[in-house]
mmCIF file of C-alpha atoms in Angstrom:
data_model
loop_
_atom_site.group_PDB
_atom_site.id
_atom_site.type_symbol
_atom_site.label_atom_id
_atom_site.label_comp_id
_atom_site.label_asym_id
_atom_site.label_seq_id
_atom_site.Cartn_x
_atom_site.Cartn_y
_atom_site.Cartn_z
ATOM 1 C CA MET A 1 -70.742 15.765 -14.987
ATOM 2 C CA PHE A 2 -69.454 13.992 -11.869
ATOM 3 C CA PRO A 3 -70.759 10.382 -11.699
ATOM 4 C CA VAL A 4 -72.148 10.527 -8.114
ATOM 5 C CA TYR A 5 -74.093 7.276 -8.469
ATOM 6 C CA ARG A 6 -71.130 5.268 -9.759
ATOM 7 C CA VAL A 7 -68.610 6.675 -7.264
ATOM 8 C CA LEU A 8 -70.933 6.254 -4.282
ATOM 9 C CA PHE A 9 -71.800 2.659 -5.154
ATOM 10 C CA ARG A 10 -68.108 1.782 -5.552
ATOM 11 C CA ILE A 11 -67.230 3.267 -2.180
ATOM 12 C CA ASP A 12 -70.103 1.764 -0.190
ATOM 13 C CA GLY A 13 -69.757 -1.667 -1.813
ATOM 14 C CA ARG A 14 -73.000 -1.899 -3.805
ATOM 15 C CA ASP A 15 -70.904 -2.051 -6.988
ATOM 16 C CA PRO A 16 -67.714 -3.845 -5.930
ATOM 17 C CA LEU A 17 -64.579 -3.966 -8.034
ATOM 18 C CA VAL A 18 -64.220 -7.571 -9.126
ATOM 19 C CA SER A 19 -60.452 -7.255 -9.300
ATOM 20 C CA HIS A 20 -60.272 -6.629 -5.552
ATOM 21 C CA GLY A 21 -62.100 -9.864 -4.762
ATOM 22 C CA SER A 22 -63.180 -8.904 -1.244
ATOM 23 C CA PRO A 23 -64.641 -6.083 0.837
ATOM 24 C CA MET A 24 -62.409 -3.365 2.261
ATOM 25 C CA PRO A 25 -61.131 -4.937 5.478
ATOM 26 C CA ILE A 26 -59.409 -1.870 6.932
ATOM 27 C CA TYR A 27 -61.738 1.019 6.129
ATOM 28 C CA GLY A 28 -65.090 -0.767 6.036
ATOM 29 C CA ASP A 29 -66.041 0.177 9.607
ATOM 30 C CA PHE A 30 -65.090 3.818 9.003
ATOM 31 C CA PHE A 31 -67.748 4.157 6.296
ATOM 32 C CA GLU A 32 -70.538 2.813 8.491
ATOM 33 C CA GLY A 33 -72.617 5.189 10.540
ATOM 34 C CA GLU A 34 -75.565 7.527 10.549
ATOM 35 C CA GLU A 35 -77.734 7.314 7.431
ATOM 36 C CA ALA A 36 -77.636 10.224 5.019
ATOM 37 C CA VAL A 37 -78.974 11.123 1.587
ATOM 38 C CA ILE A 38 -77.077 12.395 -1.437
ATOM 39 C CA LYS A 39 -78.524 13.237 -4.835
ATOM 40 C CA ALA A 40 -77.278 11.464 -7.936
ATOM 41 C CA GLU A 41 -76.453 13.463 -11.029
ATOM 42 C CA THR A 42 -80.026 12.739 -12.190
ATOM 43 C CA GLY A 43 -81.445 14.290 -9.010
ATOM 44 C CA GLN A 44 -82.504 10.923 -7.588
ATOM 45 C CA PRO A 45 -81.864 10.606 -3.830
ATOM 46 C CA ILE A 46 -79.552 7.799 -2.703
ATOM 47 C CA MET A 47 -79.401 6.524 0.889
ATOM 48 C CA THR A 48 -75.970 5.749 2.299
ATOM 49 C CA SER A 49 -73.925 6.647 5.375
ATOM 50 C CA LYS A 50 -72.756 10.138 6.380
ATOM 51 C CA PRO A 51 -69.033 9.304 5.959
ATOM 52 C CA VAL A 52 -69.691 8.106 2.391
ATOM 53 C CA VAL A 53 -71.658 11.270 1.597
ATOM 54 C CA ASP A 54 -68.797 13.362 2.971
ATOM 55 C CA LEU A 55 -66.206 11.523 0.864
ATOM 56 C CA VAL A 56 -68.247 11.646 -2.357
ATOM 57 C CA THR A 57 -68.939 15.353 -1.808
ATOM 58 C CA TYR A 58 -65.234 16.003 -1.281
ATOM 59 C CA LEU A 59 -64.281 14.078 -4.430
ATOM 60 C CA GLN A 60 -66.896 15.958 -6.409
ATOM 61 C CA GLU A 61 -65.606 19.319 -5.171
ATOM 62 C CA ILE A 62 -61.980 18.640 -6.081
ATOM 63 C CA GLN A 63 -62.972 17.429 -9.575
ATOM 64 C CA GLU A 64 -64.802 20.605 -10.553
#
């Protein structure tokens, strides 16, 4: 099962990687934008931005 919740929270910064030590300076603005909803693997809806939903959906599709 693809870990939608974990991947999404890593990308949008709600669960940052400690080893990086700072937010994404180059791509941060790219992932901002219109709000969108994606469902976690449990079916729970998660609010984030449309670019993040698009990226997580793409990653999920290439993993299956």
